PDB file of C-alpha atoms in Angstrom:
ATOM      1  CA  UNK A  15      29.460  62.189  -8.982  1.00 86.00           C
ATOM      2  CA  UNK A  16      33.052  62.212  -7.643  1.00 93.00           C
ATOM      3  CA  UNK A  17      34.296  63.060  -4.776  1.00 92.00           C
ATOM      4  CA  UNK A  18      38.308  64.400  -3.781  1.00 91.00           C
ATOM      5  CA  UNK A  19      39.393  61.296  -1.589  1.00 91.00           C
ATOM      6  CA  UNK A  20      42.971  62.187   0.065  1.00 92.00           C
ATOM      7  CA  UNK A  21      44.321  63.176  -3.667  1.00 94.00           C
ATOM      8  CA  UNK A  22      41.952  61.675  -6.323  1.00 96.00           C
ATOM      9  CA  UNK A  23      38.534  61.895  -7.156  1.00 97.00           C
ATOM     10  CA  UNK A  24      36.657  58.579  -6.026  1.00 98.00           C
ATOM     11  CA  UNK A  25      33.253  58.208  -8.149  1.00 98.00           C
ATOM     12  CA  UNK A  26      29.863  57.651  -5.766  1.00 98.00           C
ATOM     13  CA  UNK A  27      26.932  56.681  -6.324  1.00 97.00           C
ATOM     14  CA  UNK A  28      23.652  58.093  -4.089  1.00 97.00           C
ATOM     15  CA  UNK A  29      20.116  56.783  -4.596  1.00 97.00           C
ATOM     16  CA  UNK A  30      17.042  55.683  -2.236  1.00 96.00           C
ATOM     17  CA  UNK A  31      16.605  57.364   1.076  1.00 94.00           C
ATOM     18  CA  UNK A  32      15.879  56.104   4.798  1.00 92.00           C
ATOM     19  CA  UNK A  33      18.036  55.290   7.662  1.00 86.00           C
ATOM     20  CA  UNK A  34      20.626  53.894   8.342  1.00 96.00           C
ATOM     21  CA  UNK A  35      22.650  54.285   5.223  1.00 97.00           C
ATOM     22  CA  UNK A  36      24.194  51.552   4.114  1.00 98.00           C
ATOM     23  CA  UNK A  37      27.521  51.786   2.127  1.00 98.00           C
ATOM     24  CA  UNK A  38      28.551  49.387   0.005  1.00 98.00           C
ATOM     25  CA  UNK A  39      32.585  48.662  -1.217  1.00 98.00           C
ATOM     26  CA  UNK A  40      32.532  46.283  -3.546  1.00 98.00           C
ATOM     27  CA  UNK A  41      36.071  43.370  -4.703  1.00 98.00           C
ATOM     28  CA  UNK A  42      38.656  43.471  -6.529  1.00 97.00           C
ATOM     29  CA  UNK A  43      38.100  43.657 -10.603  1.00 96.00           C
ATOM     30  CA  UNK A  44      34.538  44.883  -9.650  1.00 97.00           C
ATOM     31  CA  UNK A  45      32.945  48.532  -9.209  1.00 98.00           C
ATOM     32  CA  UNK A  46      29.867  50.128  -7.820  1.00 98.00           C
ATOM     33  CA  UNK A  47      28.159  48.448 -10.311  1.00 97.00           C
ATOM     34  CA  UNK A  48      28.577  45.196  -8.620  1.00 98.00           C
ATOM     35  CA  UNK A  49      25.752  45.753  -6.147  1.00 98.00           C
ATOM     36  CA  UNK A  50      23.496  47.015  -8.746  1.00 97.00           C
ATOM     37  CA  UNK A  51      20.778  44.029  -7.903  1.00 98.00           C
ATOM     38  CA  UNK A  52      21.003  44.644  -4.112  1.00 98.00           C
ATOM     39  CA  UNK A  53      20.688  48.544  -4.411  1.00 98.00           C
ATOM     40  CA  UNK A  54      18.019  48.454  -6.597  1.00 97.00           C
ATOM     41  CA  UNK A  55      16.156  46.037  -3.371  1.00 97.00           C
ATOM     42  CA  UNK A  56      17.152  48.079  -0.800  1.00 98.00           C
ATOM     43  CA  UNK A  57      17.169  51.803  -2.134  1.00 97.00           C
ATOM     44  CA  UNK A  58      13.236  52.347  -1.606  1.00 95.00           C
ATOM     45  CA  UNK A  59      13.698  52.169   2.584  1.00 95.00           C
ATOM     46  CA  UNK A  60      17.899  52.681   2.873  1.00 97.00           C
ATOM     47  CA  UNK A  61      19.794  55.553   1.715  1.00 98.00           C
ATOM     48  CA  UNK A  62      22.469  53.566  -0.930  1.00 98.00           C
ATOM     49  CA  UNK A  63      25.636  54.637  -1.041  1.00 98.00           C
ATOM     50  CA  UNK A  64      28.220  52.913  -3.494  1.00 98.00           C
ATOM     51  CA  UNK A  65      31.534  54.029  -4.610  1.00 98.00           C
ATOM     52  CA  UNK A  66      34.290  52.460  -6.979  1.00 98.00           C
ATOM     53  CA  UNK A  67      37.616  51.725  -5.307  1.00 98.00           C
ATOM     54  CA  UNK A  68      40.977  54.063  -6.205  1.00 98.00           C
ATOM     55  CA  UNK A  69      41.491  52.375 -10.311  1.00 98.00           C
ATOM     56  CA  UNK A  70      38.394  50.961 -10.934  1.00 98.00           C
ATOM     57  CA  UNK A  71      34.821  51.831 -12.403  1.00 97.00           C
ATOM     58  CA  UNK A  72      35.395  55.482 -13.027  1.00 97.00           C
ATOM     59  CA  UNK A  73      37.766  56.320  -9.947  1.00 98.00           C
ATOM     60  CA  UNK A  74      40.745  57.880 -10.218  1.00 97.00           C
ATOM     61  CA  UNK A  75      44.163  55.761  -9.838  1.00 97.00           C
ATOM     62  CA  UNK A  76      46.617  55.884  -7.756  1.00 97.00           C
ATOM     63  CA  UNK A  77      50.025  55.595  -9.966  1.00 96.00           C
ATOM     64  CA  UNK A  78      52.048  52.577  -8.143  1.00 97.00           C
ATOM     65  CA  UNK A  79      50.773  49.143  -6.473  1.00 96.00           C
ATOM     66  CA  UNK A  80      51.972  51.313  -3.233  1.00 96.00           C
ATOM     67  CA  UNK A  81      49.018  53.667  -3.042  1.00 97.00           C
ATOM     68  CA  UNK A  82      46.673  50.897  -2.432  1.00 97.00           C
ATOM     69  CA  UNK A  83      47.850  49.554   0.978  1.00 97.00           C
ATOM     70  CA  UNK A  84      44.612  48.493   2.976  1.00 98.00           C
ATOM     71  CA  UNK A  85      44.542  51.670   5.156  1.00 97.00           C
ATOM     72  CA  UNK A  86      44.918  53.539   1.827  1.00 97.00           C
ATOM     73  CA  UNK A  87      41.917  52.201   0.997  1.00 98.00           C
ATOM     74  CA  UNK A  88      39.974  52.485   4.149  1.00 98.00           C
ATOM     75  CA  UNK A  89      40.633  55.886   4.067  1.00 98.00           C
ATOM     76  CA  UNK A  90      39.153  56.344   1.126  1.00 98.00           C
ATOM     77  CA  UNK A  91      36.140  55.159   2.899  1.00 98.00           C
ATOM     78  CA  UNK A  92      36.059  57.608   5.501  1.00 97.00           C
ATOM     79  CA  UNK A  93      36.867  60.373   2.863  1.00 97.00           C
ATOM     80  CA  UNK A  94      33.705  59.523   1.110  1.00 97.00           C
ATOM     81  CA  UNK A  95      31.975  59.027   4.444  1.00 97.00           C
ATOM     82  CA  UNK A  96      32.963  62.189   5.567  1.00 96.00           C
ATOM     83  CA  UNK A  97      31.962  64.005   2.421  1.00 96.00           C
ATOM     84  CA  UNK A  98      29.161  62.804   2.541  1.00 97.00           C
ATOM     85  CA  UNK A  99      28.324  64.120   6.216  1.00 96.00           C
ATOM     86  CA  UNK A 100      26.384  60.425   6.745  1.00 97.00           C
ATOM     87  CA  UNK A 101      25.760  60.324  10.089  1.00 95.00           C
ATOM     88  CA  UNK A 102      24.092  56.955  11.482  1.00 96.00           C
ATOM     89  CA  UNK A 103      25.404  54.334   8.884  1.00 97.00           C
ATOM     90  CA  UNK A 104      26.258  49.954   8.037  1.00 98.00           C
ATOM     91  CA  UNK A 105      29.478  49.309   6.354  1.00 98.00           C
ATOM     92  CA  UNK A 106      29.133  46.490   4.055  1.00 98.00           C
ATOM     93  CA  UNK A 107      31.695  45.200   2.143  1.00 98.00           C
ATOM     94  CA  UNK A 108      32.545  42.460  -0.299  1.00 98.00           C
ATOM     95  CA  UNK A 109      36.237  40.754  -0.234  1.00 97.00           C
ATOM     96  CA  UNK A 110      38.544  43.275  -1.036  1.00 98.00           C
ATOM     97  CA  UNK A 111      35.527  45.486   0.188  1.00 98.00           C
ATOM     98  CA  UNK A 112      35.505  43.735   3.167  1.00 98.00           C
ATOM     99  CA  UNK A 113      39.018  43.942   4.632  1.00 98.00           C
ATOM    100  CA  UNK A 114      38.648  47.847   3.835  1.00 98.00           C
ATOM    101  CA  UNK A 115      35.566  47.239   5.997  1.00 98.00           C
ATOM    102  CA  UNK A 116      36.518  45.411   9.195  1.00 98.00           C
ATOM    103  CA  UNK A 117      39.692  47.702   9.183  1.00 98.00           C
ATOM    104  CA  UNK A 118      37.404  51.434   9.124  1.00 98.00           C
ATOM    105  CA  UNK A 119      35.453  49.634  11.937  1.00 98.00           C
ATOM    106  CA  UNK A 120      38.432  49.359  13.822  1.00 98.00           C
ATOM    107  CA  UNK A 121      39.211  52.989  13.589  1.00 98.00           C
ATOM    108  CA  UNK A 122      35.619  53.719  15.801  1.00 97.00           C
ATOM    109  CA  UNK A 123      34.276  56.240  13.014  1.00 97.00           C
ATOM    110  CA  UNK A 124      31.320  58.776  14.237  1.00 94.00           C
ATOM    111  CA  UNK A 125      28.282  57.435  13.458  1.00 96.00           C
ATOM    112  CA  UNK A 126      28.896  53.656  12.606  1.00 97.00           C
ATOM    113  CA  UNK A 127      25.687  51.425  12.998  1.00 96.00           C
ATOM    114  CA  UNK A 128      26.915  47.902  11.539  1.00 97.00           C
ATOM    115  CA  UNK A 129      28.983  46.129   9.714  1.00 98.00           C
ATOM    116  CA  UNK A 130      28.147  43.686   7.232  1.00 98.00           C
ATOM    117  CA  UNK A 131      30.840  42.147   5.543  1.00 98.00           C
ATOM    118  CA  UNK A 132      30.167  39.286   2.414  1.00 98.00           C
ATOM    119  CA  UNK A 133      32.714  36.727   2.000  1.00 98.00           C
ATOM    120  CA  UNK A 134      35.441  39.095   2.903  1.00 98.00           C
ATOM    121  CA  UNK A 135      39.449  39.179   2.648  1.00 97.00           C
ATOM    122  CA  UNK A 136      40.637  38.059   6.076  1.00 96.00           C
ATOM    123  CA  UNK A 137      42.526  41.255   7.826  1.00 96.00           C
ATOM    124  CA  UNK A 138      45.595  38.685   7.899  1.00 94.00           C
ATOM    125  CA  UNK A 139      47.811  38.505   5.348  1.00 90.00           C
ATOM    126  CA  UNK A 140      46.793  35.785   2.104  1.00 78.00           C
ATOM    127  CA  UNK A 141      49.376  32.486   1.979  1.00 78.00           C
ATOM    128  CA  UNK A 142      48.536  32.306  -1.800  1.00 81.00           C
ATOM    129  CA  UNK A 143      52.263  31.892  -3.586  1.00 85.00           C
ATOM    130  CA  UNK A 144      53.800  35.275  -5.271  1.00 84.00           C
ATOM    131  CA  UNK A 145      53.470  33.072  -8.256  1.00 85.00           C
ATOM    132  CA  UNK A 146      49.963  32.316  -8.023  1.00 85.00           C
ATOM    133  CA  UNK A 147      49.291  35.946  -6.899  1.00 88.00           C
ATOM    134  CA  UNK A 148      51.090  37.431 -10.118  1.00 86.00           C
ATOM    135  CA  UNK A 149      49.327  35.100 -12.202  1.00 86.00           C
ATOM    136  CA  UNK A 150      45.978  36.803 -10.667  1.00 88.00           C
ATOM    137  CA  UNK A 151      47.519  40.604 -11.670  1.00 87.00           C
ATOM    138  CA  UNK A 152      47.110  39.672 -15.416  1.00 89.00           C
ATOM    139  CA  UNK A 153      44.000  38.326 -15.086  1.00 90.00           C
ATOM    140  CA  UNK A 154      41.954  40.857 -15.587  1.00 94.00           C
ATOM    141  CA  UNK A 155      44.393  41.516 -18.834  1.00 93.00           C
ATOM    142  CA  UNK A 156      42.251  39.646 -21.379  1.00 95.00           C
ATOM    143  CA  UNK A 157      38.234  38.419 -21.948  1.00 96.00           C
ATOM    144  CA  UNK A 158      39.499  35.434 -21.757  1.00 96.00           C
ATOM    145  CA  UNK A 159      41.632  36.297 -18.161  1.00 94.00           C
ATOM    146  CA  UNK A 160      37.971  37.636 -16.881  1.00 95.00           C
ATOM    147  CA  UNK A 161      36.310  34.229 -17.649  1.00 95.00           C
ATOM    148  CA  UNK A 162      38.966  32.535 -16.325  1.00 94.00           C
ATOM    149  CA  UNK A 163      38.339  34.137 -12.964  1.00 94.00           C
ATOM    150  CA  UNK A 164      34.268  34.108 -13.862  1.00 95.00           C
ATOM    151  CA  UNK A 165      34.856  30.524 -13.521  1.00 94.00           C
ATOM    152  CA  UNK A 166      36.522  30.277  -9.960  1.00 93.00           C
ATOM    153  CA  UNK A 167      34.340  33.189  -8.039  1.00 94.00           C
ATOM    154  CA  UNK A 168      30.684  32.649  -9.506  1.00 95.00           C
ATOM    155  CA  UNK A 169      29.109  29.464  -7.721  1.00 92.00           C
ATOM    156  CA  UNK A 170      25.612  29.409 -10.030  1.00 93.00           C
ATOM    157  CA  UNK A 171      25.646  30.465 -13.488  1.00 94.00           C
ATOM    158  CA  UNK A 172      25.419  34.142 -13.919  1.00 96.00           C
ATOM    159  CA  UNK A 173      23.693  35.973 -16.726  1.00 97.00           C
ATOM    160  CA  UNK A 174      24.682  37.364 -19.906  1.00 96.00           C
ATOM    161  CA  UNK A 175      24.735  40.917 -18.328  1.00 97.00           C
ATOM    162  CA  UNK A 176      26.183  39.954 -14.784  1.00 97.00           C
ATOM    163  CA  UNK A 177      28.809  38.566 -17.603  1.00 97.00           C
ATOM    164  CA  UNK A 178      28.841  41.971 -19.285  1.00 97.00           C
ATOM    165  CA  UNK A 179      29.262  43.731 -16.212  1.00 97.00           C
ATOM    166  CA  UNK A 180      31.487  41.703 -14.744  1.00 97.00           C
ATOM    167  CA  UNK A 181      33.640  41.836 -17.462  1.00 97.00           C
ATOM    168  CA  UNK A 182      33.886  45.564 -17.996  1.00 97.00           C
ATOM    169  CA  UNK A 183      34.677  46.101 -14.546  1.00 97.00           C
ATOM    170  CA  UNK A 184      37.201  43.600 -14.663  1.00 97.00           C
ATOM    171  CA  UNK A 185      38.910  44.807 -17.312  1.00 96.00           C
ATOM    172  CA  UNK A 186      38.901  48.682 -16.857  1.00 95.00           C
ATOM    173  CA  UNK A 187      40.928  48.838 -14.128  1.00 96.00           C
ATOM    174  CA  UNK A 188      43.964  50.589 -13.670  1.00 97.00           C
ATOM    175  CA  UNK A 189      46.760  48.103 -13.511  1.00 96.00           C
ATOM    176  CA  UNK A 190      48.258  50.190 -10.547  1.00 97.00           C
ATOM    177  CA  UNK A 191      44.780  49.214  -8.923  1.00 97.00           C
ATOM    178  CA  UNK A 192      45.787  45.169  -9.705  1.00 95.00           C
ATOM    179  CA  UNK A 193      48.979  44.911  -8.704  1.00 95.00           C
ATOM    180  CA  UNK A 194      48.082  46.605  -5.391  1.00 96.00           C
ATOM    181  CA  UNK A 195      45.576  44.146  -4.552  1.00 95.00           C
ATOM    182  CA  UNK A 196      47.939  41.274  -5.253  1.00 94.00           C
ATOM    183  CA  UNK A 197      51.377  42.853  -4.385  1.00 93.00           C
ATOM    184  CA  UNK A 198      50.246  44.948  -1.487  1.00 95.00           C
ATOM    185  CA  UNK A 199      46.833  45.446  -0.209  1.00 96.00           C
ATOM    186  CA  UNK A 200      46.644  40.936   0.329  1.00 94.00           C
ATOM    187  CA  UNK A 201      49.782  40.756   1.807  1.00 95.00           C
ATOM    188  CA  UNK A 202      48.668  43.699   4.559  1.00 96.00           C
ATOM    189  CA  UNK A 203      48.145  42.555   7.919  1.00 96.00           C
ATOM    190  CA  UNK A 204      45.435  44.195   9.718  1.00 96.00           C
ATOM    191  CA  UNK A 205      44.279  41.625  12.501  1.00 96.00           C
ATOM    192  CA  UNK A 206      45.409  43.266  15.501  1.00 96.00           C
ATOM    193  CA  UNK A 207      43.121  45.983  14.673  1.00 96.00           C
ATOM    194  CA  UNK A 208      40.006  43.477  14.731  1.00 96.00           C
ATOM    195  CA  UNK A 209      39.980  43.583  18.423  1.00 95.00           C
ATOM    196  CA  UNK A 210      39.069  47.121  18.210  1.00 97.00           C
ATOM    197  CA  UNK A 211      35.184  46.392  16.262  1.00 98.00           C
ATOM    198  CA  UNK A 212      32.752  46.962  19.005  1.00 95.00           C
ATOM    199  CA  UNK A 213      29.967  47.107  16.688  1.00 97.00           C
ATOM    200  CA  UNK A 214      27.363  44.053  15.859  1.00 97.00           C
ATOM    201  CA  UNK A 215      28.655  42.531  12.905  1.00 98.00           C
ATOM    202  CA  UNK A 216      27.238  40.028  10.934  1.00 98.00           C
ATOM    203  CA  UNK A 217      29.216  38.190   8.373  1.00 98.00           C
ATOM    204  CA  UNK A 218      27.741  36.595   5.016  1.00 98.00           C
ATOM    205  CA  UNK A 219      29.738  33.905   2.974  1.00 98.00           C
ATOM    206  CA  UNK A 220      28.754  31.207  -0.160  1.00 98.00           C
ATOM    207  CA  UNK A 221      28.456  27.649   0.396  1.00 97.00           C
ATOM    208  CA  UNK A 222      30.351  27.244  -2.619  1.00 97.00           C
ATOM    209  CA  UNK A 223      32.808  30.074  -2.061  1.00 97.00           C
ATOM    210  CA  UNK A 224      36.599  28.726  -3.076  1.00 93.00           C
ATOM    211  CA  UNK A 225      37.767  32.273  -2.315  1.00 94.00           C
ATOM    212  CA  UNK A 226      36.964  33.036   0.939  1.00 95.00           C
ATOM    213  CA  UNK A 227      35.260  29.107   2.128  1.00 95.00           C
ATOM    214  CA  UNK A 228      33.605  29.006   5.166  1.00 97.00           C
ATOM    215  CA  UNK A 229      35.527  27.433   7.287  1.00 95.00           C
ATOM    216  CA  UNK A 230      38.672  30.154   6.832  1.00 95.00           C
ATOM    217  CA  UNK A 231      36.494  32.398   7.556  1.00 97.00           C
ATOM    218  CA  UNK A 232      35.206  31.524  10.585  1.00 96.00           C
ATOM    219  CA  UNK A 233      38.836  30.944  12.133  1.00 95.00           C
ATOM    220  CA  UNK A 234      40.474  34.466  10.572  1.00 95.00           C
ATOM    221  CA  UNK A 235      37.058  36.703  10.329  1.00 97.00           C
ATOM    222  CA  UNK A 236      33.597  35.488  12.804  1.00 97.00           C
ATOM    223  CA  UNK A 237      36.794  34.392  15.839  1.00 96.00           C
ATOM    224  CA  UNK A 238      38.149  37.159  15.794  1.00 96.00           C
ATOM    225  CA  UNK A 239      35.390  40.033  15.952  1.00 97.00           C
ATOM    226  CA  UNK A 240      33.699  40.698  18.651  1.00 95.00           C
ATOM    227  CA  UNK A 241      30.168  39.049  18.560  1.00 95.00           C
ATOM    228  CA  UNK A 242      30.236  39.140  15.335  1.00 97.00           C
ATOM    229  CA  UNK A 243      27.576  35.870  13.808  1.00 97.00           C
ATOM    230  CA  UNK A 244      27.715  34.296  10.147  1.00 98.00           C
ATOM    231  CA  UNK A 245      25.504  33.417   7.557  1.00 97.00           C
ATOM    232  CA  UNK A 246      25.674  30.691   4.964  1.00 98.00           C
ATOM    233  CA  UNK A 247      24.162  30.752   2.185  1.00 98.00           C
ATOM    234  CA  UNK A 248      23.386  27.733  -0.378  1.00 97.00           C
ATOM    235  CA  UNK A 249      24.774  26.523  -3.309  1.00 96.00           C
ATOM    236  CA  UNK A 250      26.685  30.680  -4.086  1.00 98.00           C
ATOM    237  CA  UNK A 251      30.059  31.063  -4.271  1.00 98.00           C
ATOM    238  CA  UNK A 252      32.125  34.704  -3.783  1.00 98.00           C
ATOM    239  CA  UNK A 253      29.213  36.625  -5.962  1.00 98.00           C
ATOM    240  CA  UNK A 254      26.191  36.313  -3.467  1.00 98.00           C
ATOM    241  CA  UNK A 255      25.382  39.820  -4.888  1.00 98.00           C
ATOM    242  CA  UNK A 256      25.335  38.045  -8.185  1.00 98.00           C
ATOM    243  CA  UNK A 257      24.304  34.338  -7.817  1.00 98.00           C
ATOM    244  CA  UNK A 258      21.876  35.061  -4.555  1.00 97.00           C
ATOM    245  CA  UNK A 259      20.648  38.971  -4.297  1.00 98.00           C
ATOM    246  CA  UNK A 260      17.121  38.076  -2.939  1.00 97.00           C
ATOM    247  CA  UNK A 261      19.153  35.902   0.056  1.00 98.00           C
ATOM    248  CA  UNK A 262      21.861  37.936   0.809  1.00 98.00           C
ATOM    249  CA  UNK A 263      19.025  40.622   1.046  1.00 98.00           C
ATOM    250  CA  UNK A 264      16.753  38.808   3.594  1.00 97.00           C
ATOM    251  CA  UNK A 265      20.248  38.794   5.854  1.00 98.00           C
ATOM    252  CA  UNK A 266      21.186  42.736   5.715  1.00 98.00           C
ATOM    253  CA  UNK A 267      17.723  43.409   5.791  1.00 96.00           C
ATOM    254  CA  UNK A 268      16.883  41.062   8.738  1.00 96.00           C
ATOM    255  CA  UNK A 269      20.314  42.269  10.163  1.00 97.00           C
ATOM    256  CA  UNK A 270      19.930  45.726  10.035  1.00 95.00           C
ATOM    257  CA  UNK A 271      16.417  46.400  10.914  1.00 89.00           C
ATOM    258  CA  UNK A 272      16.939  44.315  14.494  1.00 86.00           C
ATOM    259  CA  UNK A 273      19.682  46.315  15.480  1.00 75.00           C
ATOM    260  CA  UNK A 274      17.746  49.831  14.836  1.00 67.00           C
ATOM    261  CA  UNK A 275      14.699  47.982  16.369  1.00 71.00           C
ATOM    262  CA  UNK A 276      17.589  47.775  19.717  1.00 71.00           C
ATOM    263  CA  UNK A 277      17.498  52.093  19.432  1.00 64.00           C
TER     264      UNK A 277
END
């Protein structure tokens, strides 16, 4: 289905039942399909909602990179939550979606129960040099570029189906959305907002993640969010939902169940 959010039509999937609902936010280059293995394991006990960020998957694109500031992505997330009438939910954000989820949580929206950050991009501006960011922007213009990206992102071999899915998602991204992350949202500094996050927060990171390494996420994410804790997935890179879905689901389920029992 599609939901109108801030002037754009966003593609949304809504599966399963049970609370709290889980709202999944994907990475730069992905789509709601990135979460397929995770949702298949969780939809029997939780309502699982995943949407394509503006310019990715089947969602409409903003026309220029300036339309992709992290605040715009956070506004979209809140619009989806509002359109679905969610009043008891957990945000699960990965990489770019993790930076977005941090900002949404800092706004203290009604109904937010907890926050799960999977290899999240920090709220601070990236330290990646401008030339490297420009190179990143062009990676998703060709199959060879996507293959190169997979080599950096994945710490374990992906199945043929997974590689095909990553390839399709990455190549489908609208040019403004590709540049919107590397030229705009990566540079947004929303770190001051993190002091306003007052929900239980779990950060999950791959031991072999070279994009968002454990030590950086400990310093830039865990240390900035009150009460946040970290779980490290062994022999896993930047795509835990593809590389280690069972381990990822175990941590999500345990964390969400713990918070649910506290009520």
